[in-house]
Amino acid sequence: MPKRVLQGTVVSDKNDKTVVVRVERRFTHPLLKKTIRRSKKYHAHDEGNVHKVGDTVSIEETKPISKNKSWIVVEAAAGK
């Protein structure tokens, strides 16, 4: 099974070797037919402490690294 890859924005880099990434998804409400934005925060492993707040990054699902981390930063997105 392929690993999930998500794209989001770094909202915190205060932890050592960890960044918090906010991933936003859009979908149409089934009843109201209105586009809704929902976001979720993921803790991702950043080995070199390279990424800073505001960076757009891609994260990939991996085996659990710690209690909260089961994602790893793959690369910075092309925009930044």
mmCIF file of N, CA and C in Angstrom:
data_model
loop_
_atom_site.group_PDB
_atom_site.id
_atom_site.type_symbol
_atom_site.label_atom_id
_atom_site.label_comp_id
_atom_site.label_asym_id
_atom_site.label_seq_id
_atom_site.Cartn_x
_atom_site.Cartn_y
_atom_site.Cartn_z
ATOM 1 N N MET A 1 0.833 -1.171 0.000
ATOM 2 C CA MET A 1 0.000 0.000 0.000
ATOM 3 C C MET A 1 0.884 1.243 0.000
ATOM 4 N N PRO A 2 0.608 2.213 -0.854
ATOM 5 C CA PRO A 2 1.458 3.412 -0.894
ATOM 6 C C PRO A 2 1.266 4.270 0.346
ATOM 7 N N LYS A 3 2.315 5.003 0.679
ATOM 8 C CA LYS A 3 2.264 5.888 1.835
ATOM 9 C C LYS A 3 1.543 7.172 1.458
ATOM 10 N N ARG A 4 0.766 7.701 2.394
ATOM 11 C CA ARG A 4 0.072 8.954 2.137
ATOM 12 C C ARG A 4 1.062 10.108 2.162
ATOM 13 N N VAL A 5 0.885 11.062 1.261
ATOM 14 C CA VAL A 5 1.690 12.275 1.227
ATOM 15 C C VAL A 5 0.728 13.458 1.293
ATOM 16 N N LEU A 6 0.955 14.343 2.262
ATOM 17 C CA LEU A 6 0.113 15.517 2.438
ATOM 18 C C LEU A 6 0.960 16.774 2.322
ATOM 19 N N GLN A 7 0.333 17.875 1.985
ATOM 20 C CA GLN A 7 1.033 19.152 1.861
ATOM 21 C C GLN A 7 0.397 20.142 2.818
ATOM 22 N N GLY A 8 1.244 20.874 3.541
ATOM 23 C CA GLY A 8 0.713 21.818 4.504
ATOM 24 C C GLY A 8 1.734 22.881 4.871
ATOM 25 N N THR A 9 1.378 23.698 5.867
ATOM 26 C CA THR A 9 2.201 24.819 6.288
ATOM 27 C C THR A 9 2.716 24.573 7.697
ATOM 28 N N VAL A 10 3.991 24.861 7.928
ATOM 29 C CA VAL A 10 4.578 24.709 9.256
ATOM 30 C C VAL A 10 4.023 25.807 10.160
ATOM 31 N N VAL A 11 3.445 25.411 11.294
ATOM 32 C CA VAL A 11 2.903 26.387 12.241
ATOM 33 C C VAL A 11 3.725 26.471 13.520
ATOM 34 N N SER A 12 4.607 25.490 13.771
ATOM 35 C CA SER A 12 5.467 25.535 14.945
ATOM 36 C C SER A 12 6.734 24.742 14.673
ATOM 37 N N ASP A 13 7.876 25.311 15.125
ATOM 38 C CA ASP A 13 9.158 24.595 14.997
ATOM 39 C C ASP A 13 9.924 24.642 16.316
ATOM 40 N N LYS A 14 9.214 24.775 17.434
ATOM 41 C CA LYS A 14 9.853 24.948 18.731
ATOM 42 C C LYS A 14 10.473 23.658 19.268
ATOM 43 N N ASN A 15 9.926 22.517 18.908
ATOM 44 C CA ASN A 15 10.461 21.243 19.392
ATOM 45 C C ASN A 15 11.701 20.844 18.598
ATOM 46 N N ASP A 16 12.590 20.085 19.239
ATOM 47 C CA ASP A 16 13.803 19.630 18.582
ATOM 48 C C ASP A 16 13.475 18.502 17.608
ATOM 49 N N LYS A 17 13.891 18.658 16.362
ATOM 50 C CA LYS A 17 13.697 17.672 15.296
ATOM 51 C C LYS A 17 12.225 17.394 15.005
ATOM 52 N N THR A 18 11.351 18.334 15.341
ATOM 53 C CA THR A 18 9.913 18.167 15.101
ATOM 54 C C THR A 18 9.326 19.479 14.611
ATOM 55 N N VAL A 19 8.437 19.382 13.632
ATOM 56 C CA VAL A 19 7.651 20.536 13.209
ATOM 57 C C VAL A 19 6.180 20.146 13.272
ATOM 58 N N VAL A 20 5.333 21.141 13.518
ATOM 59 C CA VAL A 20 3.890 20.921 13.498
ATOM 60 C C VAL A 20 3.385 21.515 12.191
ATOM 61 N N VAL A 21 2.715 20.672 11.400
ATOM 62 C CA VAL A 21 2.266 21.065 10.064
ATOM 63 C C VAL A 21 0.742 21.083 10.041
ATOM 64 N N ARG A 22 0.169 22.206 9.585
ATOM 65 C CA ARG A 22 -1.291 22.308 9.437
ATOM 66 C C ARG A 22 -1.655 21.950 8.005
ATOM 67 N N VAL A 23 -2.463 20.914 7.852
ATOM 68 C CA VAL A 23 -2.914 20.460 6.534
ATOM 69 C C VAL A 23 -4.386 20.826 6.393
ATOM 70 N N GLU A 24 -4.710 21.522 5.314
ATOM 71 C CA GLU A 24 -6.074 21.977 5.084
ATOM 72 C C GLU A 24 -6.702 21.156 3.968
ATOM 73 N N ARG A 25 -7.954 20.768 4.165
ATOM 74 C CA ARG A 25 -8.674 20.052 3.118
ATOM 75 C C ARG A 25 -9.977 20.782 2.844
ATOM 76 N N ARG A 26 -10.423 20.711 1.614
ATOM 77 C CA ARG A 26 -11.678 21.348 1.203
ATOM 78 C C ARG A 26 -12.616 20.285 0.682
ATOM 79 N N PHE A 27 -13.883 20.438 1.045
ATOM 80 C CA PHE A 27 -14.892 19.515 0.544
ATOM 81 C C PHE A 27 -16.227 20.224 0.497
ATOM 82 N N THR A 28 -17.147 19.666 -0.233
ATOM 83 C CA THR A 28 -18.488 20.233 -0.358
ATOM 84 C C THR A 28 -19.391 19.621 0.707
ATOM 85 N N HIS A 29 -20.101 20.470 1.426
ATOM 86 C CA HIS A 29 -21.019 20.002 2.456
ATOM 87 C C HIS A 29 -22.147 19.226 1.781
ATOM 88 N N PRO A 30 -22.474 18.042 2.304
ATOM 89 C CA PRO A 30 -23.463 17.210 1.614
ATOM 90 C C PRO A 30 -24.863 17.821 1.535
ATOM 91 N N LEU A 31 -25.246 18.601 2.531
ATOM 92 C CA LEU A 31 -26.588 19.162 2.537
ATOM 93 C C LEU A 31 -26.613 20.601 2.015
ATOM 94 N N LEU A 32 -25.675 21.419 2.473
ATOM 95 C CA LEU A 32 -25.668 22.835 2.113
ATOM 96 C C LEU A 32 -25.021 23.123 0.764
ATOM 97 N N LYS A 33 -24.278 22.155 0.228
ATOM 98 C CA LYS A 33 -23.584 22.297 -1.067
ATOM 99 C C LYS A 33 -22.619 23.492 -1.066
ATOM 100 N N LYS A 34 -22.042 23.761 0.083
ATOM 101 C CA LYS A 34 -21.119 24.875 0.231
ATOM 102 C C LYS A 34 -19.725 24.305 0.479
ATOM 103 N N THR A 35 -18.693 24.934 -0.078
ATOM 104 C CA THR A 35 -17.331 24.467 0.120
ATOM 105 C C THR A 35 -16.868 24.830 1.524
ATOM 106 N N ILE A 36 -16.393 23.821 2.241
ATOM 107 C CA ILE A 36 -15.967 23.996 3.624
ATOM 108 C C ILE A 36 -14.480 23.679 3.723
ATOM 109 N N ARG A 37 -13.761 24.460 4.555
ATOM 110 C CA ARG A 37 -12.345 24.206 4.800
ATOM 111 C C ARG A 37 -12.190 23.621 6.200
ATOM 112 N N ARG A 38 -11.490 22.512 6.284
ATOM 113 C CA ARG A 38 -11.169 21.897 7.572
ATOM 114 C C ARG A 38 -9.657 21.718 7.630
ATOM 115 N N SER A 39 -9.082 21.923 8.806
ATOM 116 C CA SER A 39 -7.641 21.733 8.932
ATOM 117 C C SER A 39 -7.344 20.809 10.096
ATOM 118 N N LYS A 40 -6.178 20.179 10.011
ATOM 119 C CA LYS A 40 -5.724 19.264 11.037
ATOM 120 C C LYS A 40 -4.229 19.443 11.182
ATOM 121 N N LYS A 41 -3.720 19.305 12.411
ATOM 122 C CA LYS A 41 -2.296 19.486 12.653
ATOM 123 C C LYS A 41 -1.618 18.137 12.855
ATOM 124 N N TYR A 42 -0.469 17.976 12.214
ATOM 125 C CA TYR A 42 0.326 16.755 12.324
ATOM 126 C C TYR A 42 1.716 17.100 12.842
ATOM 127 N N HIS A 43 2.248 16.260 13.739
ATOM 128 C CA HIS A 43 3.636 16.387 14.171
ATOM 129 C C HIS A 43 4.483 15.581 13.192
ATOM 130 N N ALA A 44 5.498 16.211 12.621
ATOM 131 C CA ALA A 44 6.328 15.545 11.619
ATOM 132 C C ALA A 44 7.798 15.639 12.017
ATOM 133 N N HIS A 45 8.557 14.609 11.697
ATOM 134 C CA HIS A 45 9.977 14.543 12.021
ATOM 135 C C HIS A 45 10.777 15.377 11.026
ATOM 136 N N ASP A 46 11.611 16.280 11.558
ATOM 137 C CA ASP A 46 12.472 17.152 10.749
ATOM 138 C C ASP A 46 13.890 16.993 11.281
ATOM 139 N N GLU A 47 14.641 16.069 10.700
ATOM 140 C CA GLU A 47 15.944 15.649 11.238
ATOM 141 C C GLU A 47 16.913 16.797 11.453
ATOM 142 N N GLY A 48 17.018 17.710 10.501
ATOM 143 C CA GLY A 48 18.031 18.750 10.594
ATOM 144 C C GLY A 48 17.538 20.080 11.130
ATOM 145 N N ASN A 49 16.313 20.130 11.634
ATOM 146 C CA ASN A 49 15.715 21.396 12.082
ATOM 147 C C ASN A 49 15.811 22.466 10.999
ATOM 148 N N VAL A 50 15.526 22.083 9.759
ATOM 149 C CA VAL A 50 15.701 22.957 8.603
ATOM 150 C C VAL A 50 14.494 23.864 8.382
ATOM 151 N N HIS A 51 13.304 23.354 8.604
ATOM 152 C CA HIS A 51 12.090 24.071 8.232
ATOM 153 C C HIS A 51 11.643 25.018 9.338
ATOM 154 N N LYS A 52 11.168 26.192 8.920
ATOM 155 C CA LYS A 52 10.746 27.243 9.849
ATOM 156 C C LYS A 52 9.258 27.535 9.679
ATOM 157 N N VAL A 53 8.711 28.311 10.600
ATOM 158 C CA VAL A 53 7.289 28.667 10.566
ATOM 159 C C VAL A 53 6.971 29.393 9.266
ATOM 160 N N GLY A 54 5.889 28.987 8.618
ATOM 161 C CA GLY A 54 5.469 29.610 7.366
ATOM 162 C C GLY A 54 5.889 28.840 6.129
ATOM 163 N N ASP A 55 6.832 27.903 6.254
ATOM 164 C CA ASP A 55 7.268 27.110 5.104
ATOM 165 C C ASP A 55 6.157 26.153 4.680
ATOM 166 N N THR A 56 6.038 25.938 3.387
ATOM 167 C CA THR A 56 5.119 24.942 2.858
ATOM 168 C C THR A 56 5.913 23.665 2.616
ATOM 169 N N VAL A 57 5.472 22.568 3.226
ATOM 170 C CA VAL A 57 6.221 21.315 3.157
ATOM 171 C C VAL A 57 5.306 20.160 2.780
ATOM 172 N N SER A 58 5.920 19.084 2.302
ATOM 173 C CA SER A 58 5.209 17.834 2.072
ATOM 174 C C SER A 58 5.618 16.861 3.160
ATOM 175 N N ILE A 59 4.641 16.156 3.723
ATOM 176 C CA ILE A 59 4.936 15.168 4.759
ATOM 177 C C ILE A 59 4.447 13.808 4.291
ATOM 178 N N GLU A 60 5.163 12.762 4.713
ATOM 179 C CA GLU A 60 4.841 11.402 4.293
ATOM 180 C C GLU A 60 4.624 10.529 5.519
ATOM 181 N N GLU A 61 3.653 9.653 5.432
ATOM 182 C CA GLU A 61 3.345 8.732 6.517
ATOM 183 C C GLU A 61 4.484 7.732 6.689
ATOM 184 N N THR A 62 4.814 7.404 7.933
ATOM 185 C CA THR A 62 5.889 6.464 8.215
ATOM 186 C C THR A 62 5.546 5.696 9.484
ATOM 187 N N LYS A 63 6.415 4.785 9.881
ATOM 188 C CA LYS A 63 6.186 4.062 11.132
ATOM 189 C C LYS A 63 6.274 5.034 12.303
ATOM 190 N N PRO A 64 5.645 4.731 13.425
ATOM 191 C CA PRO A 64 5.673 5.666 14.557
ATOM 192 C C PRO A 64 7.099 5.943 15.034
ATOM 193 N N ILE A 65 7.416 7.237 15.179
ATOM 194 C CA ILE A 65 8.733 7.667 15.643
ATOM 195 C C ILE A 65 8.682 7.957 17.135
ATOM 196 N N SER A 66 7.550 8.497 17.598
ATOM 197 C CA SER A 66 7.326 8.736 19.015
ATOM 198 C C SER A 66 5.827 8.651 19.269
ATOM 199 N N LYS A 67 5.398 9.086 20.439
ATOM 200 C CA LYS A 67 3.982 8.998 20.791
ATOM 201 C C LYS A 67 3.106 9.757 19.802
ATOM 202 N N ASN A 68 3.534 10.947 19.402
ATOM 203 C CA ASN A 68 2.725 11.786 18.522
ATOM 204 C C ASN A 68 3.194 11.809 17.075
ATOM 205 N N LYS A 69 4.412 11.379 16.797
ATOM 206 C CA LYS A 69 4.973 11.515 15.443
ATOM 207 C C LYS A 69 4.908 10.219 14.663
ATOM 208 N N SER A 70 4.173 10.254 13.555
ATOM 209 C CA SER A 70 4.200 9.138 12.615
ATOM 210 C C SER A 70 4.248 9.673 11.191
ATOM 211 N N TRP A 71 4.779 10.892 11.050
ATOM 212 C CA TRP A 71 4.965 11.533 9.747
ATOM 213 C C TRP A 71 6.388 12.052 9.678
ATOM 214 N N ILE A 72 6.914 12.174 8.458
ATOM 215 C CA ILE A 72 8.267 12.690 8.258
ATOM 216 C C ILE A 72 8.213 13.726 7.138
ATOM 217 N N VAL A 73 8.997 14.799 7.289
ATOM 218 C CA VAL A 73 9.036 15.834 6.266
ATOM 219 C C VAL A 73 9.832 15.299 5.080
ATOM 220 N N VAL A 74 9.212 15.296 3.903
ATOM 221 C CA VAL A 74 9.862 14.782 2.702
ATOM 222 C C VAL A 74 10.657 15.883 2.018
ATOM 223 N N GLU A 75 10.014 17.004 1.783
ATOM 224 C CA GLU A 75 10.666 18.106 1.058
ATOM 225 C C GLU A 75 9.873 19.377 1.252
ATOM 226 N N ALA A 76 10.555 20.488 1.033
ATOM 227 C CA ALA A 76 9.855 21.776 0.995
ATOM 228 C C ALA A 76 9.145 21.866 -0.350
ATOM 229 N N ALA A 77 7.949 22.398 -0.359
ATOM 230 C CA ALA A 77 7.193 22.518 -1.612
ATOM 231 C C ALA A 77 7.881 23.509 -2.544
ATOM 232 N N ALA A 78 7.545 23.436 -3.809
ATOM 233 C CA ALA A 78 8.213 24.245 -4.832
ATOM 234 C C ALA A 78 8.028 25.739 -4.630
ATOM 235 N N GLY A 79 6.934 26.138 -3.980
ATOM 236 C CA GLY A 79 6.645 27.559 -3.816
ATOM 237 C C GLY A 79 7.638 28.298 -2.932
ATOM 238 N N LYS A 80 8.257 27.609 -1.974
ATOM 239 C CA LYS A 80 9.147 28.300 -1.030
ATOM 240 C C LYS A 80 10.513 27.713 -1.016
#
